Coordinates of C-alpha atoms and ligand atoms in Angstrom, one line a residue:
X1 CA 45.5 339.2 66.9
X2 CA 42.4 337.3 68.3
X3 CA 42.5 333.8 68.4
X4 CA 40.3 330.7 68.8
X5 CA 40.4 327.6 70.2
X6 CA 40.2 325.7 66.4
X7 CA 43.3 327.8 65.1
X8 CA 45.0 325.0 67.0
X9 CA 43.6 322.6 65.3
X10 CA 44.6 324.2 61.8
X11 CA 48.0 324.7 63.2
X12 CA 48.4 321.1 64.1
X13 CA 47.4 319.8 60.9
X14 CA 49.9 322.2 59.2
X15 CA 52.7 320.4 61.1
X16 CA 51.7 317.4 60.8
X17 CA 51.9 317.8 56.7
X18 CA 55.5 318.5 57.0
X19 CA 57.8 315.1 58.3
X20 CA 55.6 313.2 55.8
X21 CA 56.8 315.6 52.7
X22 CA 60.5 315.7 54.1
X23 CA 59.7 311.7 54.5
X24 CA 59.6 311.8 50.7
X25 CA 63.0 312.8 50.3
X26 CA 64.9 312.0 52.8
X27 CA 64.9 308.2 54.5
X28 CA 65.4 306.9 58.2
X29 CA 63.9 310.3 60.0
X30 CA 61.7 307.8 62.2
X31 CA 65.2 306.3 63.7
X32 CA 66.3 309.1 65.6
X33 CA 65.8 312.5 67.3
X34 CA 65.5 316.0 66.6
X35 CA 67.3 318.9 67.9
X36 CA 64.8 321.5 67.4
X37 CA 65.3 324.9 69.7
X38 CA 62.2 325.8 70.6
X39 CA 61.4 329.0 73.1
X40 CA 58.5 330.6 74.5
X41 CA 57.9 333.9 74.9
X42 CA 56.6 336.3 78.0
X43 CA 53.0 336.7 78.2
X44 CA 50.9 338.8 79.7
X45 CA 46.5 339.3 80.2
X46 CA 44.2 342.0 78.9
X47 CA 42.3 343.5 81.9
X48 CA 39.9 340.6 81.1
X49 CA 42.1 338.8 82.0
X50 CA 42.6 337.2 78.5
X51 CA 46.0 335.4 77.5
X52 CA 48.4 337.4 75.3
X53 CA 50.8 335.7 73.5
X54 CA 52.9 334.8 70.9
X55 CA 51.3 332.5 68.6
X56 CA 53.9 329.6 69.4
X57 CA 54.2 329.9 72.8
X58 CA 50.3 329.3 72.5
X59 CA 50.8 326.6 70.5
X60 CA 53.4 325.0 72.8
X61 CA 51.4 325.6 75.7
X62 CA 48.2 323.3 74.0
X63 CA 46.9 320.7 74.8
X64 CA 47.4 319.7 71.0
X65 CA 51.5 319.7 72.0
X66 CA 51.6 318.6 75.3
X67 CA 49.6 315.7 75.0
X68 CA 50.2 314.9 71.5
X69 CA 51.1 310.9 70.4
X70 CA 54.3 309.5 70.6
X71 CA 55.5 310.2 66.8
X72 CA 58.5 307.9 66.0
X73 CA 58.9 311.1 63.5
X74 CA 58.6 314.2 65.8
X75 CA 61.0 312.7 68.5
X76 CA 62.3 315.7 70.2
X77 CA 65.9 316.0 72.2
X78 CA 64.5 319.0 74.6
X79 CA 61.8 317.9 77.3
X80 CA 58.7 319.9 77.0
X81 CA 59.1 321.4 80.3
X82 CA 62.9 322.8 79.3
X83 CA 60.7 324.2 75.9
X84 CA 58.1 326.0 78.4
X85 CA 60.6 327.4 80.8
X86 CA 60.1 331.1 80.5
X87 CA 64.2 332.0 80.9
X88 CA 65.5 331.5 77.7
X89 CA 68.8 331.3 78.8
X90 CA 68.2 328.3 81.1
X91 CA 66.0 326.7 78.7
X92 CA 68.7 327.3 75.5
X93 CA 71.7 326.0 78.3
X94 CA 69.2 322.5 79.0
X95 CA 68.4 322.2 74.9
X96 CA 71.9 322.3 74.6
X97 CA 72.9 320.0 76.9
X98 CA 70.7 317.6 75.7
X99 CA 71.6 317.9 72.1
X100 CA 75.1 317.0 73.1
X101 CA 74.1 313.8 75.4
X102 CA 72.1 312.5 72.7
X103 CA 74.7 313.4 69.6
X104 CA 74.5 310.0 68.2
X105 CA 71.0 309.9 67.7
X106 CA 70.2 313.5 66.5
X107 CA 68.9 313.1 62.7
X108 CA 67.7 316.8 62.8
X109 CA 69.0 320.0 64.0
X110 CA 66.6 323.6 64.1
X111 CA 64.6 326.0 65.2
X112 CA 61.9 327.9 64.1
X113 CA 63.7 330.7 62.7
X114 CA 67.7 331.2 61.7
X115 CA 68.2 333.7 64.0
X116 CA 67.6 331.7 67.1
X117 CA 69.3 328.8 66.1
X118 CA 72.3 331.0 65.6
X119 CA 71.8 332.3 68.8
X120 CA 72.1 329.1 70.5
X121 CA 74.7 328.6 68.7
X122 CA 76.7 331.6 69.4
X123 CA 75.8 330.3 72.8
X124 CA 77.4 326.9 72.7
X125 CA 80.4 328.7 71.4
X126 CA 80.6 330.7 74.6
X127 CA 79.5 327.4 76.7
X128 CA 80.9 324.7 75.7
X129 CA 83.4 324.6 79.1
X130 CA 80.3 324.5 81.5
X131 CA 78.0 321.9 79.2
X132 CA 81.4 319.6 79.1
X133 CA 81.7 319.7 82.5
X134 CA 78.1 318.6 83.6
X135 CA 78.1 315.5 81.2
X136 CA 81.5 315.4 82.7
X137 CA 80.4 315.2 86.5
X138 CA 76.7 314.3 85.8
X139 CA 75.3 317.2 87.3
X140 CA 73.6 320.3 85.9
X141 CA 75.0 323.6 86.3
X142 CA 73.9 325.4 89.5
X143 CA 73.4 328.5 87.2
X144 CA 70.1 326.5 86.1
X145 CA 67.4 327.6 88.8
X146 CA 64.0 326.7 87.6
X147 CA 62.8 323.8 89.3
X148 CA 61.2 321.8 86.1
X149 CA 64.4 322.3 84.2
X150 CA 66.2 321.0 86.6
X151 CA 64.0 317.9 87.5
X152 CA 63.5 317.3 83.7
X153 CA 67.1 317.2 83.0
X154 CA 68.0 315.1 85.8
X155 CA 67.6 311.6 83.3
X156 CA 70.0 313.2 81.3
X157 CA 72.7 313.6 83.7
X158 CA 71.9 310.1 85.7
X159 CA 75.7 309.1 85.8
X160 CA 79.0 310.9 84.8
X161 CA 80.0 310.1 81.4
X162 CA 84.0 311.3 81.0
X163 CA 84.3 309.0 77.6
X164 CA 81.4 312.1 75.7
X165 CA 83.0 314.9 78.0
X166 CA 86.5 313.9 76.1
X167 CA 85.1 313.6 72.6
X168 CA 82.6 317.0 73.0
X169 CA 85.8 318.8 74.6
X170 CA 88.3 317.6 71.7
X171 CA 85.5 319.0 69.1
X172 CA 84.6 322.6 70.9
X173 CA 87.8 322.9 72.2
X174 CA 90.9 321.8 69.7
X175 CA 89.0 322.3 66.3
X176 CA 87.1 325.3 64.0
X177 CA 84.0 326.1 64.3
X178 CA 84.1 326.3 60.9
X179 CA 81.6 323.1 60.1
X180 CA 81.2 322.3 63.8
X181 CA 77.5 321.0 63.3
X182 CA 78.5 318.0 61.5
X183 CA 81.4 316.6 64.1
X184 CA 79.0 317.6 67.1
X185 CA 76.0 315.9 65.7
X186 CA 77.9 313.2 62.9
X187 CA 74.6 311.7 62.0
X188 CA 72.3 314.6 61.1
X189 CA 70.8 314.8 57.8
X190 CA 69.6 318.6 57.5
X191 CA 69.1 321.5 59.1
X192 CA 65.2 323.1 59.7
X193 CA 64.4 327.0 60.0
X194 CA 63.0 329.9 58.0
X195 CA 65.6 331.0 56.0
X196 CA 63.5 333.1 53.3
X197 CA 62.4 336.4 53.7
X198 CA 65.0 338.5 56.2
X199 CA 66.0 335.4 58.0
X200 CA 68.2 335.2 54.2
X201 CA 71.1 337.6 56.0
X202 CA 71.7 333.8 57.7
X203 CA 72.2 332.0 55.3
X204 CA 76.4 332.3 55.1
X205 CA 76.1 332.2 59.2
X206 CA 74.7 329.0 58.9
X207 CA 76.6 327.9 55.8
X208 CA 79.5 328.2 58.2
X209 CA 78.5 326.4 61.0
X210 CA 77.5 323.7 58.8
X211 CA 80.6 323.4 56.6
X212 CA 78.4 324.2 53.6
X213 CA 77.7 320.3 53.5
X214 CA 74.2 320.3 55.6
X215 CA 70.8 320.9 53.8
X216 CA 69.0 324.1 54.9
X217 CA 65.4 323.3 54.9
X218 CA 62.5 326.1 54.9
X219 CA 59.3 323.8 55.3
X220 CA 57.0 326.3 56.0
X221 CA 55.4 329.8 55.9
X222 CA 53.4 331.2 58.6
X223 CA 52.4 333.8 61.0
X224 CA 50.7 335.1 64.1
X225 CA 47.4 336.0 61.8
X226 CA 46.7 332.4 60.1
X227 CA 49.5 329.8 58.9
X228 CA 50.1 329.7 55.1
X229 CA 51.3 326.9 53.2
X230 CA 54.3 324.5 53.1
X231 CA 57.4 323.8 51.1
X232 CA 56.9 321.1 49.1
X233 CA 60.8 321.0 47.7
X234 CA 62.2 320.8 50.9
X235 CA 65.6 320.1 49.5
X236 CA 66.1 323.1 47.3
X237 CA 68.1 326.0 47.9
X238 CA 66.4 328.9 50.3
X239 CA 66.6 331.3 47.4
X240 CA 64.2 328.8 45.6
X241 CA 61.9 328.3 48.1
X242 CA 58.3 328.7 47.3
X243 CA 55.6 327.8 49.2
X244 CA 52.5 326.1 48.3
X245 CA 49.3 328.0 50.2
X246 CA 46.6 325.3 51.9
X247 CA 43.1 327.0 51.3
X248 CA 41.7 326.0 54.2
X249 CA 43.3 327.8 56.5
X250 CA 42.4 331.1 55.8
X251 CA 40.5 332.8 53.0
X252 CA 43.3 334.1 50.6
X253 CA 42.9 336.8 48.5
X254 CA 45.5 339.0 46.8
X255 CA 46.4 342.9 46.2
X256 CA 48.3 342.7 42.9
X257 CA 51.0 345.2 42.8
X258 CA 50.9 347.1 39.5
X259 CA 54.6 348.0 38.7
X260 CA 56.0 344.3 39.5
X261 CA 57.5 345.1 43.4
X262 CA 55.6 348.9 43.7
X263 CA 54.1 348.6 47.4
X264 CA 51.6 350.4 48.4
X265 CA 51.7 353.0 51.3
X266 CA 50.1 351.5 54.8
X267 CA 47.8 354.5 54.7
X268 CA 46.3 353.5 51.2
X269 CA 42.9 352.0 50.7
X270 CA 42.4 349.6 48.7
X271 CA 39.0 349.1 47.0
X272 CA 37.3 345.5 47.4
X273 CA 37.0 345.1 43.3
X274 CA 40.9 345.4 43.2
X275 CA 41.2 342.1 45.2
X276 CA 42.2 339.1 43.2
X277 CA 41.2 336.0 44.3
X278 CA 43.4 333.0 45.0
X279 CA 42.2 330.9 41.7
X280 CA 43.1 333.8 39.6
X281 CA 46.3 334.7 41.0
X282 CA 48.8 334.5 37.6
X283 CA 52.3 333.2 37.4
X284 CA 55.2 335.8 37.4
X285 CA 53.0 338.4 39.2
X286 CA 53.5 339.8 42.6
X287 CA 50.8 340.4 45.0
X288 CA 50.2 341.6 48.7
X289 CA 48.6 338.6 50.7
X290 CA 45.6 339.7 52.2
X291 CA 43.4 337.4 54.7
X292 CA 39.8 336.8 56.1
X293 CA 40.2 334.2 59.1
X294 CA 38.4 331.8 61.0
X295 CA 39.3 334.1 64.2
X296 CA 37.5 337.4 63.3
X297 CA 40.0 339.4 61.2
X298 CA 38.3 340.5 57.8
X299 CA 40.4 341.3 54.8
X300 CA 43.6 341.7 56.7
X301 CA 46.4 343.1 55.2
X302 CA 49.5 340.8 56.8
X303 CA 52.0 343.1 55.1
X304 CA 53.9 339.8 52.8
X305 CA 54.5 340.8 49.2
X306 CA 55.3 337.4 47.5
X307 CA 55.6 336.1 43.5
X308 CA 53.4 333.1 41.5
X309 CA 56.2 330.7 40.9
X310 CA 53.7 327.9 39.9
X311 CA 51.0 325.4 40.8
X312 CA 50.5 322.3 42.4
X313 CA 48.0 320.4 41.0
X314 CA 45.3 323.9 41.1
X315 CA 46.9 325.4 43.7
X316 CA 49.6 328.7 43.6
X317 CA 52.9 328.5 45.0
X318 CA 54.3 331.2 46.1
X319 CA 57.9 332.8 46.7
X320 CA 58.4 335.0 49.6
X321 CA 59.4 338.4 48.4
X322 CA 59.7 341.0 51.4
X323 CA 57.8 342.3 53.9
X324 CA 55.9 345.8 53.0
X325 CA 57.4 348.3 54.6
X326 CA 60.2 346.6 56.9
X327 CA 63.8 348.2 56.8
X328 CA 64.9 346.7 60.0
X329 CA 64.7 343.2 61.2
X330 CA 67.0 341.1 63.3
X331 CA 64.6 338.3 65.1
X332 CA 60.9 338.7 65.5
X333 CA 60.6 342.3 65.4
X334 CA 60.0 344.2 62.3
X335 CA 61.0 348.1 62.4
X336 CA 59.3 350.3 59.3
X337 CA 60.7 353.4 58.4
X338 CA 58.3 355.2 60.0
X339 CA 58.7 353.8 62.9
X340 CA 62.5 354.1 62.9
X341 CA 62.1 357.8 61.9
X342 CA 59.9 358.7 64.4
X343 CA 62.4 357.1 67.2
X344 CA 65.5 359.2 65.8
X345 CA 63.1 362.4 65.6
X346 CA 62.7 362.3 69.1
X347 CA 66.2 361.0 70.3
X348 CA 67.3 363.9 67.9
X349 CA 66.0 366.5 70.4
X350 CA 68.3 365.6 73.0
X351 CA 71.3 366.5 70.2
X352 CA 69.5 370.2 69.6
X353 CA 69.5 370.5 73.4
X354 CA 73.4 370.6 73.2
X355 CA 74.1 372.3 70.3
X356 CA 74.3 370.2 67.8
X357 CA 72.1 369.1 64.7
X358 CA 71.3 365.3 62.7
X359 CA 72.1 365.9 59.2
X360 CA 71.1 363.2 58.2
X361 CA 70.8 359.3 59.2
X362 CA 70.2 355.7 57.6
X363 CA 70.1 352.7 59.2
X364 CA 71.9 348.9 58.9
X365 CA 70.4 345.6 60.9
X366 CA 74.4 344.3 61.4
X367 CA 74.2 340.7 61.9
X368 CA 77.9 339.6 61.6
X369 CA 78.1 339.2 65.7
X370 CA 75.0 337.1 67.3
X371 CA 72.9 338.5 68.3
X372 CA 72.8 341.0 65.7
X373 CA 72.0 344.7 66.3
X374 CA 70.5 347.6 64.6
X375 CA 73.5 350.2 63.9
X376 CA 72.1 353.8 62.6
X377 CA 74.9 355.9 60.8
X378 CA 74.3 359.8 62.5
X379 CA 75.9 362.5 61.0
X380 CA 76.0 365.4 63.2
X381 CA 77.0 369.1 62.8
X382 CA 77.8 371.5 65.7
X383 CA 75.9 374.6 66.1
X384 CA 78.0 376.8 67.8
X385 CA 81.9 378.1 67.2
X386 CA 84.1 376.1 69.3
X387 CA 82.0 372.9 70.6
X388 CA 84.1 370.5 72.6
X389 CA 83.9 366.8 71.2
X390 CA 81.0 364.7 71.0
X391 CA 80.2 363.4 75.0
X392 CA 79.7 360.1 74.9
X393 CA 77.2 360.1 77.2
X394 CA 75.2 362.5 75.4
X395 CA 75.0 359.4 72.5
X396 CA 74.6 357.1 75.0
X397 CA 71.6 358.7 75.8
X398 CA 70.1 358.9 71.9
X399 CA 71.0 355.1 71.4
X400 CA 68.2 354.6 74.6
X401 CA 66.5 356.9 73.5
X402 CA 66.1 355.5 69.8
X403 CA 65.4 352.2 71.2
X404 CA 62.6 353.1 74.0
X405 CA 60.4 354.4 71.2
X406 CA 61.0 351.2 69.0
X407 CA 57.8 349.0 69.4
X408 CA 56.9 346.7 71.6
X409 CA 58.3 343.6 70.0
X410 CA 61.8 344.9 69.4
X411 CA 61.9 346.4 73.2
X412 CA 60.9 342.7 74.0
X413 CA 63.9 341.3 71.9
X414 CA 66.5 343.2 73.7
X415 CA 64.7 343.4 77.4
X416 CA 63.6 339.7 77.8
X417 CA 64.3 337.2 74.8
X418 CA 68.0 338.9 74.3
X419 CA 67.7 338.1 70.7
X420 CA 69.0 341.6 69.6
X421 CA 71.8 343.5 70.7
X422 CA 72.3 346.9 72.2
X423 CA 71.6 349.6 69.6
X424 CA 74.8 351.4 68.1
X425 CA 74.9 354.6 66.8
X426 CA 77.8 355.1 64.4
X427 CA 79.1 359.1 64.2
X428 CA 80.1 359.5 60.7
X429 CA 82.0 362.5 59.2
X430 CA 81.1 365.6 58.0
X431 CA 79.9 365.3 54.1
X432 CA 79.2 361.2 54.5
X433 CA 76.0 361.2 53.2
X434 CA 76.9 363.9 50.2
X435 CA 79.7 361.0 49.0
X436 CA 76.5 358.3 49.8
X437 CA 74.7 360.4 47.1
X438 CA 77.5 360.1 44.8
X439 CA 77.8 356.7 44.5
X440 CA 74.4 355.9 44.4
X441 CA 73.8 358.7 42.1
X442 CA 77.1 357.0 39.9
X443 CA 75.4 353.6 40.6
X444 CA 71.8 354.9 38.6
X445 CA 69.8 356.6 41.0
X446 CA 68.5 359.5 39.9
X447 CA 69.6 363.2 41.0
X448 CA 66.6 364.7 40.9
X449 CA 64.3 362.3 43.0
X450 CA 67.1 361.3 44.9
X451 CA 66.3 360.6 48.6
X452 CA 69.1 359.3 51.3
X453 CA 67.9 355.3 52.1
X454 CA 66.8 355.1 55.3
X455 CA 68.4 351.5 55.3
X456 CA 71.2 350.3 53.4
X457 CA 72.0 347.0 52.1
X458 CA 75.5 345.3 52.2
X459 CA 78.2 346.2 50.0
X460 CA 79.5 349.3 48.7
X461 CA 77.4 351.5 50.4
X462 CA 77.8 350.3 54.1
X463 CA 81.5 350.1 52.8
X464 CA 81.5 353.5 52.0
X465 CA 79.7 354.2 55.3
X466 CA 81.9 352.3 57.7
X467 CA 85.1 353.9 56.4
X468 CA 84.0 357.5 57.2
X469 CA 83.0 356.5 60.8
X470 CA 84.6 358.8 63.3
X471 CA 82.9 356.8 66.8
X472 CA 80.8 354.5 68.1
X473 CA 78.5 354.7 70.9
X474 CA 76.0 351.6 71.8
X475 CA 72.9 351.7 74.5
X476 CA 74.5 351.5 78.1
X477 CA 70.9 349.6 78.9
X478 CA 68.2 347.6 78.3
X479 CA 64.8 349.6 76.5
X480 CA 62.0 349.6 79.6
X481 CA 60.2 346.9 78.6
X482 CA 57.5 345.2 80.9
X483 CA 55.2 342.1 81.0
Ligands
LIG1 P1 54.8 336.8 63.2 O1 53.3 337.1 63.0 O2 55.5 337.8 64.1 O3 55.0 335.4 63.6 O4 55.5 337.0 61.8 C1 54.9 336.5 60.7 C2 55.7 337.0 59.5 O5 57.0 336.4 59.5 C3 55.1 336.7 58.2 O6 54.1 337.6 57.8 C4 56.3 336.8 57.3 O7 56.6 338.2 57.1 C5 57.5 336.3 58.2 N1 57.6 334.8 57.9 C6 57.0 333.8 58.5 N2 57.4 332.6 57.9 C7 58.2 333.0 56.9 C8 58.9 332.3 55.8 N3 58.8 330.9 55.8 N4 59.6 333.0 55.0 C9 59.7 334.3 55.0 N5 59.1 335.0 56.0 C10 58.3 334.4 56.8

């Protein structure tokens, strides 16, 4: 994506739209802190040496963040440096940390997206012990390396402080995590992350976490390409979020999709006079967002389908539908079909070279254990009289294999940011997928177009799925992945 020095600019007034909408609805957020979880990513340079990037670790790396006002509102718990350390497990340990010496004060609790504030989450859960015992002692964990993390944590640690250690260990230690969120931080007053979209498959995480009794707040809608618009409901549920577009930061126009969700293939083109413009836009219709930005990209299809939910004042809201094309999606990284097919056609090939064939496959992003994984259901048939049983190794292998030809992104999930899981591949028995026909077939598909799902939703057909599975076999490594 190129990008130019005013995007920041356009990104900054963005944010600064949103504490004053949530200010409208919710009192006192300029008498405390927020615990937002905030990561950078790796980067690397183009031979020009140009900066590549991840759109907020540009942003967090600005001059527009770093040196921005002291904000009564945007009061964060994590010192910029712990944000911009590039080991996201030293910088998650010092948000953390923080967080929990400051519980009294923390009005806010979030990240960016659900599934990194699960994440860290999951993390605390498997932490707790060693963060007690710094506030405990006063000193950091020797595990923490990097130099600014250490010096910016060491105000935060100044003295040993048994009395918090006591309360934090009686609360991670004695009790459920069931609702944890609200004894560990007593005073905060909502929870902030995209939760619309296929962040949704959080919603009951966090719903847990939070004892059901903490708002979940999607403020905005964004991407790497151009920011969008903001929630101006803050407070409703995440299944009625719709977003309100701001018109000057992009130039908006709109695909409509004829058949209500129809998508249309990547590889079609799409002639300039089918383009709808963002004042005719009509309610109840859905459309594929298409953008012209500031920074050079020229009716740019950012693959979003979304609905017309209303106005404000003349301007459409919108309700994120899907993502054109996605089947797989766990953090950042978006897997297509083709994509995913392409990976299992070639990690097929070591199967053939041992005698044995893939039937057939679909696919599952499993998000019950954090991180969450993608899990690909494989049904295999021998070739030859007398095979021995499958060698693990020899799935092992296809699980790598599978996940070195995913894309960049997801190999950057699992390799550096951790924020998916190791690949599983689950072995399912003979005639699986003929009883998956069935039941979709009983459940109204038709017979005669029928085609197996390359992904399959919750319920009765992952049920159907698991119960036929005969082994599992998850990548022994991380994808190659480099900077
Ligand atoms: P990226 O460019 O990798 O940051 O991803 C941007 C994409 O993330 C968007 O095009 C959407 O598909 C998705 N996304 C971002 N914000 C939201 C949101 N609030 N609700 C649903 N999806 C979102």
């Amino acid at each position: 994506m190129p990008a130019i020095s005013e995007d920041l600019d356009r990104r900054t007034y963005l944010y600064s739209l949103l504490m004053p909408i949530m200010n409208k609805y919710v009192s006192g957020l300029g008498e405390g802190k927020a615990m937002y979880l905030l990561f950078v990513k790796a980067e690397t340079l183009t031979n020009s040496g140009i900066p590549v990037r991840s759109v907020l670790t540009s942003y967090y790396k600005s001059p527009h963040f770093l040196h921005r006002k002291h904000d009564l509102y945007n009061n964060y718990t994590s010192p910029d440096e712990v944000i911009l350390c590039p080991d996201s497990q030293q910088s998650m340990y010092c948000q953390l940390l923080c967080g929990l010496v400051e519980r009294q004060h923390v009005l806010r609790l979030g990240a960016v997206f659900a599934s990194a504030f699960l994440r860290s989450i999951s993390f605390l859960e498997q932490h707790w012990c060693d963060l007690v015992n710094d506030i405990r002692i006063g000193k950091l964990n020797s595990n923490v390396t990097n130099t600014e993390c250490r010096l910016a944590m060491e105000g935060f640690l100044a003295l040993p402080n048994p009395e918090l250690a006591d309360e934090l260990e009686e609360i991670c230690g004695h009790g459920p995590w069931k609702g944890i969120l609200g004894r560990l931080w007593p005073n905060v007053k909502y929870i902030e992350a995209v939760l619309t979209g296929t962040m949704a498959q959080y919603i009951p995480m966090l719903e847990f976490y939070s004892g059901g009794r903490i708002p979940l707040v999607c403020t905005m809608y964004a991407s790497s390409e151009s920011y969008f618009g903001v929630n101006l409901r803050p407070l409703c549920k995440p299944t009625d979020v719709s977003y309100t577009i701001l018109p000057n930061m992009a130039y908006f126009e709109f695909i409509p999709l004829e058949d209500g969700l129809r998508v249309t293939d990547d590889e079609e083109v799409v002639g300039n006079d089918k383009l709808v413009s963002l004042v005719d836009v009509k309610v109840g219709c859905y459309y594929e967002l298409v953008v012209t930005t500031f920074s050079g990209l020229y009716r740019y299809r950012v693959g979003d389908v979304l609905q017309v939910t209303g106005f404000y004042n003349r301007v459409p809201q919108f309700k994120f539908i899907c993502r054109r094309n996605v089947i797989l999606s766990i953090d950042t990284d978006k897997t297509n079909e083709e994509d995913l097919h392409n990976s299992v056609t070639r990690a097929k090939k070591i199967l053939e070279d041992r005698n044995h064939i893939l039937l057939e496959y679909t696919s599952y992003p499993d998000t019950s254990t954090v991180p969450g994984h993608y899990v690909l259901f494989w049904e295999i048939k021998s070739t030859c009289e007398g095979v021995k049983p499958l060698d693990p190794q020899l799935l092992e292998s296809c699980c790598i294999s599978v996940e070195e030809s995913l894309d960049y992104i997801y190999r950057r999930c699992r390799a550096h940011d951790k924020s998916v899981g190791p690949l599983e591949i689950r072995v399912v028995e003979a005639g699986a997928f003929d009883a998956l026909m069935d039941l979709l077939v009983s459940q109204g598909s038709s017979i005669n177009q029928y085609k197996t799902p390359r992904c399959i939703e919750s319920g009765l057909a992952l049920k159907l799925l698991n119960s036929k599975v005969t082994a599992s076999f998850f990548s022994p490594r991380d994808p190659e992945w480099t900077v």
